[in-house]
Amino acid sequence: EVQLVESGGGLVQPGESLRLSCAASGFTFSDYWMSWVRQAPGKGLEWVANIKKDASEKYYVDSVKGRFTISRDNAKNSLYLQMNSLRAEDTAVYYCARILSGRGWYRFDPWGQGTLVTVSS
Amino acid sequence: QTVVTQEPSFSVSPGGTVTLTCGLSSGSVSTSNYPSWYQQTPGQAPRTLIDTTNTRSSGVPDRFSGSILGNKAALTITGAQADDESDYYCVLYVGSGIWVFGGGTKLTVL
């Protein structure tokens, strides 16, 4: 069974850092792009970052560029999101998702259960 | 700043058909935007429904279908059921490695 399990969320103060992890199982992790998507309380989904299979390409939403870093360890089947200089507006549930793709199509599939990050003083 | 637009809310009768749409502030949606659709109920993670080629994710019933209608991506639910009452999100590729989700449509089945 394909499974993604996020961890590392919690309550932090503005300006602090946090590192999220996503443990993958049930598929060959190194064969897929991976993604982080977040959802602020009561709001919609927001794409945060993507990373290529071999980590040679990384892309970010403008609001996190320079503060967040996506990375992966294919030997450990794990995806990470290092979040620095956290702001109140980063408060959200953070989901990791695998990116499936083929000729002319992409989809985020599946998703983990999410981990809550709260930034508050 | 590219905005992906969705109807904020929609209503459908049980057994009815509803089409939700997904547009781009900067122009028309095409297959090069690789639209895909997701369903989410409160407190749950998103569930993948369908992609650009109308391929459904595992376990998704065939009453969900995707298409490009005019200048928008569309998700059609045929024979709506009570448990289809959810939030629905589309996501589009807007170039340079960037993806943008729509604001979501809250679907009511009544």
JSON list of C-alpha atoms in Angstrom, two decimals:
[
{"chain": "A", "resi": 1, "resn": "GLU", "atom": "CA", "xyz": [0.00, 0.00, 0.00]},
{"chain": "A", "resi": 2, "resn": "VAL", "atom": "CA", "xyz": [1.33, 3.42, -0.93]},
{"chain": "A", "resi": 3, "resn": "GLN", "atom": "CA", "xyz": [1.60, 5.54, 2.18]},
{"chain": "A", "resi": 4, "resn": "LEU", "atom": "CA", "xyz": [2.91, 8.97, 3.14]},
{"chain": "A", "resi": 5, "resn": "VAL", "atom": "CA", "xyz": [3.24, 9.93, 6.78]},
{"chain": "A", "resi": 6, "resn": "GLU", "atom": "CA", "xyz": [4.15, 13.48, 7.81]},
{"chain": "A", "resi": 7, "resn": "SER", "atom": "CA", "xyz": [5.67, 14.45, 11.13]},
{"chain": "A", "resi": 8, "resn": "GLY", "atom": "CA", "xyz": [7.45, 17.35, 12.79]},
{"chain": "A", "resi": 9, "resn": "GLY", "atom": "CA", "xyz": [4.66, 19.86, 13.14]},
{"chain": "A", "resi": 10, "resn": "GLY", "atom": "CA", "xyz": [4.07, 21.85, 16.28]},
{"chain": "A", "resi": 11, "resn": "LEU", "atom": "CA", "xyz": [3.78, 25.24, 17.92]},
{"chain": "A", "resi": 12, "resn": "VAL", "atom": "CA", "xyz": [6.61, 27.70, 17.32]},
{"chain": "A", "resi": 13, "resn": "GLN", "atom": "CA", "xyz": [7.10, 31.41, 17.79]},
{"chain": "A", "resi": 14, "resn": "PRO", "atom": "CA", "xyz": [7.47, 33.86, 14.90]},
{"chain": "A", "resi": 15, "resn": "GLY", "atom": "CA", "xyz": [11.01, 33.86, 13.54]},
{"chain": "A", "resi": 16, "resn": "GLU", "atom": "CA", "xyz": [11.74, 30.33, 14.68]},
{"chain": "A", "resi": 17, "resn": "SER", "atom": "CA", "xyz": [12.46, 27.25, 12.56]},
{"chain": "A", "resi": 18, "resn": "LEU", "atom": "CA", "xyz": [10.89, 23.85, 12.11]},
{"chain": "A", "resi": 19, "resn": "ARG", "atom": "CA", "xyz": [11.70, 20.79, 10.00]},
{"chain": "A", "resi": 20, "resn": "LEU", "atom": "CA", "xyz": [8.91, 18.65, 8.63]},
{"chain": "A", "resi": 21, "resn": "SER", "atom": "CA", "xyz": [9.44, 15.07, 7.49]},
{"chain": "A", "resi": 22, "resn": "CYS", "atom": "CA", "xyz": [7.43, 12.78, 5.25]},
{"chain": "A", "resi": 23, "resn": "ALA", "atom": "CA", "xyz": [8.09, 9.04, 5.35]},
{"chain": "A", "resi": 24, "resn": "ALA", "atom": "CA", "xyz": [7.17, 7.21, 2.17]},
{"chain": "A", "resi": 25, "resn": "SER", "atom": "CA", "xyz": [6.43, 3.51, 1.78]},
{"chain": "A", "resi": 26, "resn": "GLY", "atom": "CA", "xyz": [4.85, 1.13, -0.69]},
{"chain": "A", "resi": 27, "resn": "PHE", "atom": "CA", "xyz": [6.55, 2.54, -3.79]},
{"chain": "A", "resi": 28, "resn": "THR", "atom": "CA", "xyz": [10.01, 3.27, -5.19]},
{"chain": "A", "resi": 29, "resn": "PHE", "atom": "CA", "xyz": [10.47, 6.73, -3.69]},
{"chain": "A", "resi": 30, "resn": "SER", "atom": "CA", "xyz": [13.41, 7.68, -5.90]},
{"chain": "A", "resi": 31, "resn": "ASP", "atom": "CA", "xyz": [11.29, 7.31, -9.04]},
{"chain": "A", "resi": 32, "resn": "TYR", "atom": "CA", "xyz": [8.99, 10.22, -8.25]},
{"chain": "A", "resi": 33, "resn": "TRP", "atom": "CA", "xyz": [8.86, 13.96, -7.90]},
{"chain": "A", "resi": 34, "resn": "MET", "atom": "CA", "xyz": [7.45, 14.95, -4.52]},
{"chain": "A", "resi": 35, "resn": "SER", "atom": "CA", "xyz": [5.55, 17.96, -3.25]},
{"chain": "A", "resi": 36, "resn": "TRP", "atom": "CA", "xyz": [4.50, 19.91, -0.16]},
{"chain": "A", "resi": 37, "resn": "VAL", "atom": "CA", "xyz": [1.06, 21.52, -0.09]},
{"chain": "A", "resi": 38, "resn": "ARG", "atom": "CA", "xyz": [-0.39, 23.47, 2.83]},
{"chain": "A", "resi": 39, "resn": "GLN", "atom": "CA", "xyz": [-3.80, 24.53, 4.05]},
{"chain": "A", "resi": 40, "resn": "ALA", "atom": "CA", "xyz": [-4.31, 27.38, 6.47]},
{"chain": "A", "resi": 41, "resn": "PRO", "atom": "CA", "xyz": [-7.18, 26.96, 8.95]},
{"chain": "A", "resi": 42, "resn": "GLY", "atom": "CA", "xyz": [-10.49, 27.36, 7.14]},
{"chain": "A", "resi": 43, "resn": "LYS", "atom": "CA", "xyz": [-8.76, 28.15, 3.85]},
{"chain": "A", "resi": 44, "resn": "GLY", "atom": "CA", "xyz": [-8.00, 26.36, 0.59]},
{"chain": "A", "resi": 45, "resn": "LEU", "atom": "CA", "xyz": [-5.02, 24.36, -0.57]},
{"chain": "A", "resi": 46, "resn": "GLU", "atom": "CA", "xyz": [-1.78, 26.15, -1.45]},
{"chain": "A", "resi": 47, "resn": "TRP", "atom": "CA", "xyz": [1.07, 24.51, -3.34]},
{"chain": "A", "resi": 48, "resn": "VAL", "atom": "CA", "xyz": [4.36, 25.15, -1.50]},
{"chain": "A", "resi": 49, "resn": "ALA", "atom": "CA", "xyz": [7.22, 23.31, -3.21]},
{"chain": "A", "resi": 50, "resn": "ASN", "atom": "CA", "xyz": [8.23, 20.48, -5.52]},
{"chain": "A", "resi": 51, "resn": "ILE", "atom": "CA", "xyz": [11.44, 18.47, -5.76]},
{"chain": "A", "resi": 52, "resn": "LYS", "atom": "CA", "xyz": [12.67, 16.31, -8.61]},
{"chain": "A", "resi": 53, "resn": "LYS", "atom": "CA", "xyz": [13.49, 12.61, -8.20]},
{"chain": "A", "resi": 54, "resn": "ASP", "atom": "CA", "xyz": [17.22, 13.24, -7.77]},
{"chain": "A", "resi": 55, "resn": "ALA", "atom": "CA", "xyz": [16.77, 16.63, -6.04]},
{"chain": "A", "resi": 56, "resn": "SER", "atom": "CA", "xyz": [18.40, 18.42, -8.99]},
{"chain": "A", "resi": 57, "resn": "GLU", "atom": "CA", "xyz": [15.40, 20.73, -9.40]},
{"chain": "A", "resi": 58, "resn": "LYS", "atom": "CA", "xyz": [13.37, 22.48, -6.73]},
{"chain": "A", "resi": 59, "resn": "TYR", "atom": "CA", "xyz": [10.53, 24.95, -7.09]},
{"chain": "A", "resi": 60, "resn": "TYR", "atom": "CA", "xyz": [8.77, 27.14, -4.53]},
{"chain": "A", "resi": 61, "resn": "VAL", "atom": "CA", "xyz": [5.79, 29.41, -4.19]},
{"chain": "A", "resi": 62, "resn": "ASP", "atom": "CA", "xyz": [6.98, 33.03, -3.97]},
{"chain": "A", "resi": 63, "resn": "SER", "atom": "CA", "xyz": [5.80, 33.48, -0.38]},
{"chain": "A", "resi": 64, "resn": "VAL", "atom": "CA", "xyz": [8.29, 30.91, 0.96]},
{"chain": "A", "resi": 65, "resn": "LYS", "atom": "CA", "xyz": [11.29, 31.47, -1.32]},
{"chain": "A", "resi": 66, "resn": "GLY", "atom": "CA", "xyz": [14.42, 32.13, 0.69]},
{"chain": "A", "resi": 67, "resn": "ARG", "atom": "CA", "xyz": [12.82, 30.84, 3.91]},
{"chain": "A", "resi": 68, "resn": "PHE", "atom": "CA", "xyz": [11.81, 27.24, 3.14]},
{"chain": "A", "resi": 69, "resn": "THR", "atom": "CA", "xyz": [13.96, 24.47, 1.67]},
{"chain": "A", "resi": 70, "resn": "ILE", "atom": "CA", "xyz": [12.61, 21.24, 0.27]},
{"chain": "A", "resi": 71, "resn": "SER", "atom": "CA", "xyz": [14.93, 18.23, 0.30]},
{"chain": "A", "resi": 72, "resn": "ARG", "atom": "CA", "xyz": [14.85, 14.47, 0.16]},
{"chain": "A", "resi": 73, "resn": "ASP", "atom": "CA", "xyz": [16.86, 11.42, 1.17]},
{"chain": "A", "resi": 74, "resn": "ASN", "atom": "CA", "xyz": [16.15, 8.65, -1.30]},
{"chain": "A", "resi": 75, "resn": "ALA", "atom": "CA", "xyz": [18.08, 6.14, 0.80]},
{"chain": "A", "resi": 76, "resn": "LYS", "atom": "CA", "xyz": [15.70, 6.80, 3.68]},
{"chain": "A", "resi": 77, "resn": "ASN", "atom": "CA", "xyz": [12.57, 7.17, 1.53]},
{"chain": "A", "resi": 78, "resn": "SER", "atom": "CA", "xyz": [12.00, 10.54, 3.13]},
{"chain": "A", "resi": 79, "resn": "LEU", "atom": "CA", "xyz": [10.98, 14.04, 2.09]},
{"chain": "A", "resi": 80, "resn": "TYR", "atom": "CA", "xyz": [11.71, 17.12, 4.18]},
{"chain": "A", "resi": 81, "resn": "LEU", "atom": "CA", "xyz": [10.70, 20.75, 4.48]},
{"chain": "A", "resi": 82, "resn": "GLN", "atom": "CA", "xyz": [13.04, 23.01, 6.43]},
{"chain": "A", "resi": 83, "resn": "MET", "atom": "CA", "xyz": [11.09, 26.11, 7.43]},
{"chain": "A", "resi": 84, "resn": "ASN", "atom": "CA", "xyz": [13.02, 29.12, 8.71]},
{"chain": "A", "resi": 85, "resn": "SER", "atom": "CA", "xyz": [11.92, 32.61, 9.73]},
{"chain": "A", "resi": 86, "resn": "LEU", "atom": "CA", "xyz": [8.40, 31.36, 10.29]},
{"chain": "A", "resi": 87, "resn": "ARG", "atom": "CA", "xyz": [5.54, 33.84, 10.22]},
{"chain": "A", "resi": 88, "resn": "ALA", "atom": "CA", "xyz": [1.99, 33.73, 11.53]},
{"chain": "A", "resi": 89, "resn": "GLU", "atom": "CA", "xyz": [0.75, 33.32, 7.96]},
{"chain": "A", "resi": 90, "resn": "ASP", "atom": "CA", "xyz": [2.68, 30.04, 7.66]},
{"chain": "A", "resi": 91, "resn": "THR", "atom": "CA", "xyz": [0.24, 28.49, 10.14]},
{"chain": "A", "resi": 92, "resn": "ALA", "atom": "CA", "xyz": [-1.32, 25.57, 8.28]},
{"chain": "A", "resi": 93, "resn": "VAL", "atom": "CA", "xyz": [-1.64, 21.85, 7.92]},
{"chain": "A", "resi": 94, "resn": "TYR", "atom": "CA", "xyz": [1.24, 20.73, 5.71]},
{"chain": "A", "resi": 95, "resn": "TYR", "atom": "CA", "xyz": [0.67, 17.77, 3.40]},
{"chain": "A", "resi": 96, "resn": "CYS", "atom": "CA", "xyz": [3.22, 15.84, 1.41]},
{"chain": "A", "resi": 97, "resn": "ALA", "atom": "CA", "xyz": [2.12, 14.33, -1.87]},
{"chain": "A", "resi": 98, "resn": "ARG", "atom": "CA", "xyz": [3.64, 12.16, -4.55]},
{"chain": "A", "resi": 99, "resn": "ILE", "atom": "CA", "xyz": [3.50, 13.50, -8.08]},
{"chain": "A", "resi": 100, "resn": "LEU", "atom": "CA", "xyz": [2.37, 10.97, -10.63]},
{"chain": "A", "resi": 101, "resn": "SER", "atom": "CA", "xyz": [2.99, 11.86, -14.26]},
{"chain": "A", "resi": 102, "resn": "GLY", "atom": "CA", "xyz": [2.86, 10.52, -17.74]},
{"chain": "A", "resi": 103, "resn": "ARG", "atom": "CA", "xyz": [2.59, 11.70, -21.31]},
{"chain": "A", "resi": 104, "resn": "GLY", "atom": "CA", "xyz": [0.54, 14.87, -20.98]},
{"chain": "A", "resi": 105, "resn": "TRP", "atom": "CA", "xyz": [-0.69, 14.48, -17.43]},
{"chain": "A", "resi": 106, "resn": "TYR", "atom": "CA", "xyz": [0.27, 15.10, -13.83]},
{"chain": "A", "resi": 107, "resn": "ARG", "atom": "CA", "xyz": [-1.52, 14.61, -10.55]},
{"chain": "A", "resi": 108, "resn": "PHE", "atom": "CA", "xyz": [-0.73, 14.80, -6.84]},
{"chain": "A", "resi": 109, "resn": "ASP", "atom": "CA", "xyz": [-1.45, 11.25, -5.71]},
{"chain": "A", "resi": 110, "resn": "PRO", "atom": "CA", "xyz": [-1.62, 10.18, -2.93]},
{"chain": "A", "resi": 111, "resn": "TRP", "atom": "CA", "xyz": [-1.51, 12.60, -0.03]},
{"chain": "A", "resi": 112, "resn": "GLY", "atom": "CA", "xyz": [-0.36, 12.14, 3.51]},
{"chain": "A", "resi": 113, "resn": "GLN", "atom": "CA", "xyz": [-2.61, 12.85, 6.49]},
{"chain": "A", "resi": 114, "resn": "GLY", "atom": "CA", "xyz": [-0.88, 16.18, 7.18]},
{"chain": "A", "resi": 115, "resn": "THR", "atom": "CA", "xyz": [0.96, 17.76, 10.09]},
{"chain": "A", "resi": 116, "resn": "LEU", "atom": "CA", "xyz": [-0.13, 20.99, 11.76]},
{"chain": "A", "resi": 117, "resn": "VAL", "atom": "CA", "xyz": [2.27, 23.90, 12.08]},
{"chain": "A", "resi": 118, "resn": "THR", "atom": "CA", "xyz": [1.18, 26.77, 14.31]},
{"chain": "A", "resi": 119, "resn": "VAL", "atom": "CA", "xyz": [3.22, 29.97, 14.41]},
{"chain": "A", "resi": 120, "resn": "SER", "atom": "CA", "xyz": [2.18, 32.13, 17.33]},
{"chain": "A", "resi": 121, "resn": "SER", "atom": "CA", "xyz": [3.67, 34.07, 20.19]},
{"chain": "B", "resi": 1, "resn": "GLN", "atom": "CA", "xyz": [0.26, 36.87, -9.93]},
{"chain": "B", "resi": 2, "resn": "THR", "atom": "CA", "xyz": [-1.70, 34.06, -11.54]},
{"chain": "B", "resi": 3, "resn": "VAL", "atom": "CA", "xyz": [-5.05, 33.29, -9.98]},
{"chain": "B", "resi": 4, "resn": "VAL", "atom": "CA", "xyz": [-6.97, 30.05, -10.51]},
{"chain": "B", "resi": 5, "resn": "THR", "atom": "CA", "xyz": [-10.69, 30.61, -10.26]},
{"chain": "B", "resi": 6, "resn": "GLN", "atom": "CA", "xyz": [-13.40, 28.23, -9.06]},
{"chain": "B", "resi": 7, "resn": "GLU", "atom": "CA", "xyz": [-17.02, 28.76, -8.14]},
{"chain": "B", "resi": 8, "resn": "PRO", "atom": "CA", "xyz": [-17.11, 29.34, -4.35]},
{"chain": "B", "resi": 9, "resn": "SER", "atom": "CA", "xyz": [-20.17, 27.16, -3.98]},
{"chain": "B", "resi": 10, "resn": "PHE", "atom": "CA", "xyz": [-22.53, 24.98, -5.96]},
{"chain": "B", "resi": 11, "resn": "SER", "atom": "CA", "xyz": [-25.61, 22.97, -5.22]},
{"chain": "B", "resi": 12, "resn": "VAL", "atom": "CA", "xyz": [-26.91, 19.79, -6.83]},
{"chain": "B", "resi": 13, "resn": "SER", "atom": "CA", "xyz": [-29.87, 17.53, -6.21]},
{"chain": "B", "resi": 14, "resn": "PRO", "atom": "CA", "xyz": [-29.31, 13.87, -5.39]},
{"chain": "B", "resi": 15, "resn": "GLY", "atom": "CA", "xyz": [-29.06, 11.98, -8.67]},
{"chain": "B", "resi": 16, "resn": "GLY", "atom": "CA", "xyz": [-28.38, 15.16, -10.59]},
{"chain": "B", "resi": 17, "resn": "THR", "atom": "CA", "xyz": [-25.42, 16.26, -12.66]},
{"chain": "B", "resi": 18, "resn": "VAL", "atom": "CA", "xyz": [-23.13, 19.14, -11.82]},
{"chain": "B", "resi": 19, "resn": "THR", "atom": "CA", "xyz": [-20.13, 20.64, -13.60]},
{"chain": "B", "resi": 20, "resn": "LEU", "atom": "CA", "xyz": [-17.54, 22.57, -11.61]},
{"chain": "B", "resi": 21, "resn": "THR", "atom": "CA", "xyz": [-15.07, 24.73, -13.47]},
{"chain": "B", "resi": 22, "resn": "CYS", "atom": "CA", "xyz": [-11.48, 25.88, -13.07]},
{"chain": "B", "resi": 23, "resn": "GLY", "atom": "CA", "xyz": [-10.24, 28.98, -14.87]},
{"chain": "B", "resi": 24, "resn": "LEU", "atom": "CA", "xyz": [-7.10, 31.06, -15.21]},
{"chain": "B", "resi": 25, "resn": "SER", "atom": "CA", "xyz": [-6.93, 34.80, -14.59]},
{"chain": "B", "resi": 26, "resn": "SER", "atom": "CA", "xyz": [-4.33, 35.11, -17.32]},
{"chain": "B", "resi": 27, "resn": "GLY", "atom": "CA", "xyz": [-6.30, 33.40, -20.07]},
{"chain": "B", "resi": 28, "resn": "SER", "atom": "CA", "xyz": [-7.55, 30.01, -21.20]},
{"chain": "B", "resi": 29, "resn": "VAL", "atom": "CA", "xyz": [-6.88, 26.67, -19.55]},
{"chain": "B", "resi": 30, "resn": "SER", "atom": "CA", "xyz": [-5.38, 24.08, -21.87]},
{"chain": "B", "resi": 31, "resn": "THR", "atom": "CA", "xyz": [-3.99, 20.58, -21.53]},
{"chain": "B", "resi": 32, "resn": "SER", "atom": "CA", "xyz": [-0.59, 22.22, -21.07]},
{"chain": "B", "resi": 33, "resn": "ASN", "atom": "CA", "xyz": [-1.81, 23.39, -17.66]},
{"chain": "B", "resi": 34, "resn": "TYR", "atom": "CA", "xyz": [-2.28, 19.73, -16.70]},
{"chain": "B", "resi": 35, "resn": "PRO", "atom": "CA", "xyz": [-5.44, 20.28, -14.64]},
{"chain": "B", "resi": 36, "resn": "SER", "atom": "CA", "xyz": [-6.30, 17.77, -11.94]},
{"chain": "B", "resi": 37, "resn": "TRP", "atom": "CA", "xyz": [-9.03, 17.63, -9.34]},
{"chain": "B", "resi": 38, "resn": "TYR", "atom": "CA", "xyz": [-9.21, 16.80, -5.63]},
{"chain": "B", "resi": 39, "resn": "GLN", "atom": "CA", "xyz": [-11.99, 16.17, -3.14]},
{"chain": "B", "resi": 40, "resn": "GLN", "atom": "CA", "xyz": [-11.76, 17.09, 0.52]},
{"chain": "B", "resi": 41, "resn": "THR", "atom": "CA", "xyz": [-14.14, 16.65, 3.41]},
{"chain": "B", "resi": 42, "resn": "PRO", "atom": "CA", "xyz": [-13.68, 18.59, 6.66]},
{"chain": "B", "resi": 43, "resn": "GLY", "atom": "CA", "xyz": [-10.80, 17.34, 8.77]},
{"chain": "B", "resi": 44, "resn": "GLN", "atom": "CA", "xyz": [-9.54, 14.97, 6.11]},
{"chain": "B", "resi": 45, "resn": "ALA", "atom": "CA", "xyz": [-6.63, 15.00, 3.71]},
{"chain": "B", "resi": 46, "resn": "PRO", "atom": "CA", "xyz": [-7.40, 15.70, 0.06]},
{"chain": "B", "resi": 47, "resn": "ARG", "atom": "CA", "xyz": [-8.35, 12.75, -2.10]},
{"chain": "B", "resi": 48, "resn": "THR", "atom": "CA", "xyz": [-7.15, 12.67, -5.68]},
{"chain": "B", "resi": 49, "resn": "LEU", "atom": "CA", "xyz": [-9.96, 12.36, -8.21]},
{"chain": "B", "resi": 50, "resn": "ILE", "atom": "CA", "xyz": [-8.88, 12.81, -11.81]},
{"chain": "B", "resi": 51, "resn": "ASP", "atom": "CA", "xyz": [-6.25, 14.28, -14.12]},
{"chain": "B", "resi": 52, "resn": "THR", "atom": "CA", "xyz": [-5.95, 15.91, -17.54]},
{"chain": "B", "resi": 53, "resn": "THR", "atom": "CA", "xyz": [-6.43, 12.69, -19.47]},
{"chain": "B", "resi": 54, "resn": "ASN", "atom": "CA", "xyz": [-9.62, 11.92, -17.54]},
{"chain": "B", "resi": 55, "resn": "THR", "atom": "CA", "xyz": [-7.80, 9.13, -15.70]},
{"chain": "B", "resi": 56, "resn": "ARG", "atom": "CA", "xyz": [-9.35, 8.52, -12.31]},
{"chain": "B", "resi": 57, "resn": "SER", "atom": "CA", "xyz": [-7.28, 7.74, -9.24]},
{"chain": "B", "resi": 58, "resn": "SER", "atom": "CA", "xyz": [-7.68, 4.31, -7.68]},
{"chain": "B", "resi": 59, "resn": "GLY", "atom": "CA", "xyz": [-11.14, 3.77, -6.26]},
{"chain": "B", "resi": 60, "resn": "VAL", "atom": "CA", "xyz": [-12.74, 6.85, -7.78]},
{"chain": "B", "resi": 61, "resn": "PRO", "atom": "CA", "xyz": [-16.12, 5.98, -9.32]},
{"chain": "B", "resi": 62, "resn": "ASP", "atom": "CA", "xyz": [-16.74, 6.64, -13.01]},
{"chain": "B", "resi": 63, "resn": "ARG", "atom": "CA", "xyz": [-19.43, 9.19, -12.29]},
{"chain": "B", "resi": 64, "resn": "PHE", "atom": "CA", "xyz": [-16.55, 11.65, -11.87]},
{"chain": "B", "resi": 65, "resn": "SER", "atom": "CA", "xyz": [-15.14, 12.89, -15.17]},
{"chain": "B", "resi": 66, "resn": "GLY", "atom": "CA", "xyz": [-12.79, 15.64, -16.24]},
{"chain": "B", "resi": 67, "resn": "SER", "atom": "CA", "xyz": [-12.54, 17.72, -19.39]},
{"chain": "B", "resi": 68, "resn": "ILE", "atom": "CA", "xyz": [-11.66, 21.06, -20.92]},
{"chain": "B", "resi": 69, "resn": "LEU", "atom": "CA", "xyz": [-14.85, 23.02, -21.60]},
{"chain": "B", "resi": 70, "resn": "GLY", "atom": "CA", "xyz": [-14.30, 26.15, -23.60]},
{"chain": "B", "resi": 71, "resn": "ASN", "atom": "CA", "xyz": [-11.52, 28.01, -21.84]},
{"chain": "B", "resi": 72, "resn": "LYS", "atom": "CA", "xyz": [-11.76, 26.22, -18.49]},
{"chain": "B", "resi": 73, "resn": "ALA", "atom": "CA", "xyz": [-11.08, 22.84, -16.98]},
{"chain": "B", "resi": 74, "resn": "ALA", "atom": "CA", "xyz": [-14.19, 21.09, -15.76]},
{"chain": "B", "resi": 75, "resn": "LEU", "atom": "CA", "xyz": [-15.14, 18.37, -13.30]},
{"chain": "B", "resi": 76, "resn": "THR", "atom": "CA", "xyz": [-18.50, 16.73, -13.91]},
{"chain": "B", "resi": 77, "resn": "ILE", "atom": "CA", "xyz": [-20.28, 14.59, -11.35]},
{"chain": "B", "resi": 78, "resn": "THR", "atom": "CA", "xyz": [-23.06, 12.50, -12.86]},
{"chain": "B", "resi": 79, "resn": "GLY", "atom": "CA", "xyz": [-25.64, 11.01, -10.53]},
{"chain": "B", "resi": 80, "resn": "ALA", "atom": "CA", "xyz": [-24.58, 12.97, -7.46]},
{"chain": "B", "resi": 81, "resn": "GLN", "atom": "CA", "xyz": [-24.76, 11.17, -4.14]},
{"chain": "B", "resi": 82, "resn": "ALA", "atom": "CA", "xyz": [-24.97, 12.49, -0.61]},
{"chain": "B", "resi": 83, "resn": "ASP", "atom": "CA", "xyz": [-21.36, 11.63, 0.13]},
{"chain": "B", "resi": 84, "resn": "ASP", "atom": "CA", "xyz": [-20.23, 13.78, -2.79]},
{"chain": "B", "resi": 85, "resn": "GLU", "atom": "CA", "xyz": [-20.90, 16.77, -0.55]},
{"chain": "B", "resi": 86, "resn": "SER", "atom": "CA", "xyz": [-17.34, 18.06, -0.15]},
{"chain": "B", "resi": 87, "resn": "ASP", "atom": "CA", "xyz": [-14.92, 20.77, -1.15]},
{"chain": "B", "resi": 88, "resn": "TYR", "atom": "CA", "xyz": [-13.42, 20.35, -4.60]},
{"chain": "B", "resi": 89, "resn": "TYR", "atom": "CA", "xyz": [-10.11, 21.81, -5.68]},
{"chain": "B", "resi": 90, "resn": "CYS", "atom": "CA", "xyz": [-8.39, 22.03, -9.02]},
{"chain": "B", "resi": 91, "resn": "VAL", "atom": "CA", "xyz": [-4.69, 22.70, -9.57]},
{"chain": "B", "resi": 92, "resn": "LEU", "atom": "CA", "xyz": [-3.00, 24.05, -12.67]},
{"chain": "B", "resi": 93, "resn": "TYR", "atom": "CA", "xyz": [0.59, 24.20, -13.87]},
{"chain": "B", "resi": 94, "resn": "VAL", "atom": "CA", "xyz": [1.36, 27.83, -14.74]},
{"chain": "B", "resi": 95, "resn": "GLY", "atom": "CA", "xyz": [4.92, 27.41, -15.97]},
{"chain": "B", "resi": 96, "resn": "SER", "atom": "CA", "xyz": [8.46, 27.64, -14.58]},
{"chain": "B", "resi": 97, "resn": "GLY", "atom": "CA", "xyz": [7.83, 24.76, -12.21]},
{"chain": "B", "resi": 98, "resn": "ILE", "atom": "CA", "xyz": [4.97, 26.55, -10.46]},
{"chain": "B", "resi": 99, "resn": "TRP", "atom": "CA", "xyz": [1.56, 25.07, -9.58]},
{"chain": "B", "resi": 100, "resn": "VAL", "atom": "CA", "xyz": [-1.47, 27.02, -8.37]},
{"chain": "B", "resi": 101, "resn": "PHE", "atom": "CA", "xyz": [-4.56, 25.64, -6.64]},
{"chain": "B", "resi": 102, "resn": "GLY", "atom": "CA", "xyz": [-7.95, 27.17, -7.11]},
{"chain": "B", "resi": 103, "resn": "GLY", "atom": "CA", "xyz": [-9.82, 28.52, -4.11]},
{"chain": "B", "resi": 104, "resn": "GLY", "atom": "CA", "xyz": [-12.09, 25.49, -4.04]},
{"chain": "B", "resi": 105, "resn": "THR", "atom": "CA", "xyz": [-15.79, 24.89, -4.58]},
{"chain": "B", "resi": 106, "resn": "LYS", "atom": "CA", "xyz": [-18.04, 23.85, -1.73]},
{"chain": "B", "resi": 107, "resn": "LEU", "atom": "CA", "xyz": [-20.55, 21.40, -3.17]},
{"chain": "B", "resi": 108, "resn": "THR", "atom": "CA", "xyz": [-23.86, 20.87, -1.40]},
{"chain": "B", "resi": 109, "resn": "VAL", "atom": "CA", "xyz": [-26.05, 17.90, -2.28]},
{"chain": "B", "resi": 110, "resn": "LEU", "atom": "CA", "xyz": [-29.68, 18.62, -1.38]}
]
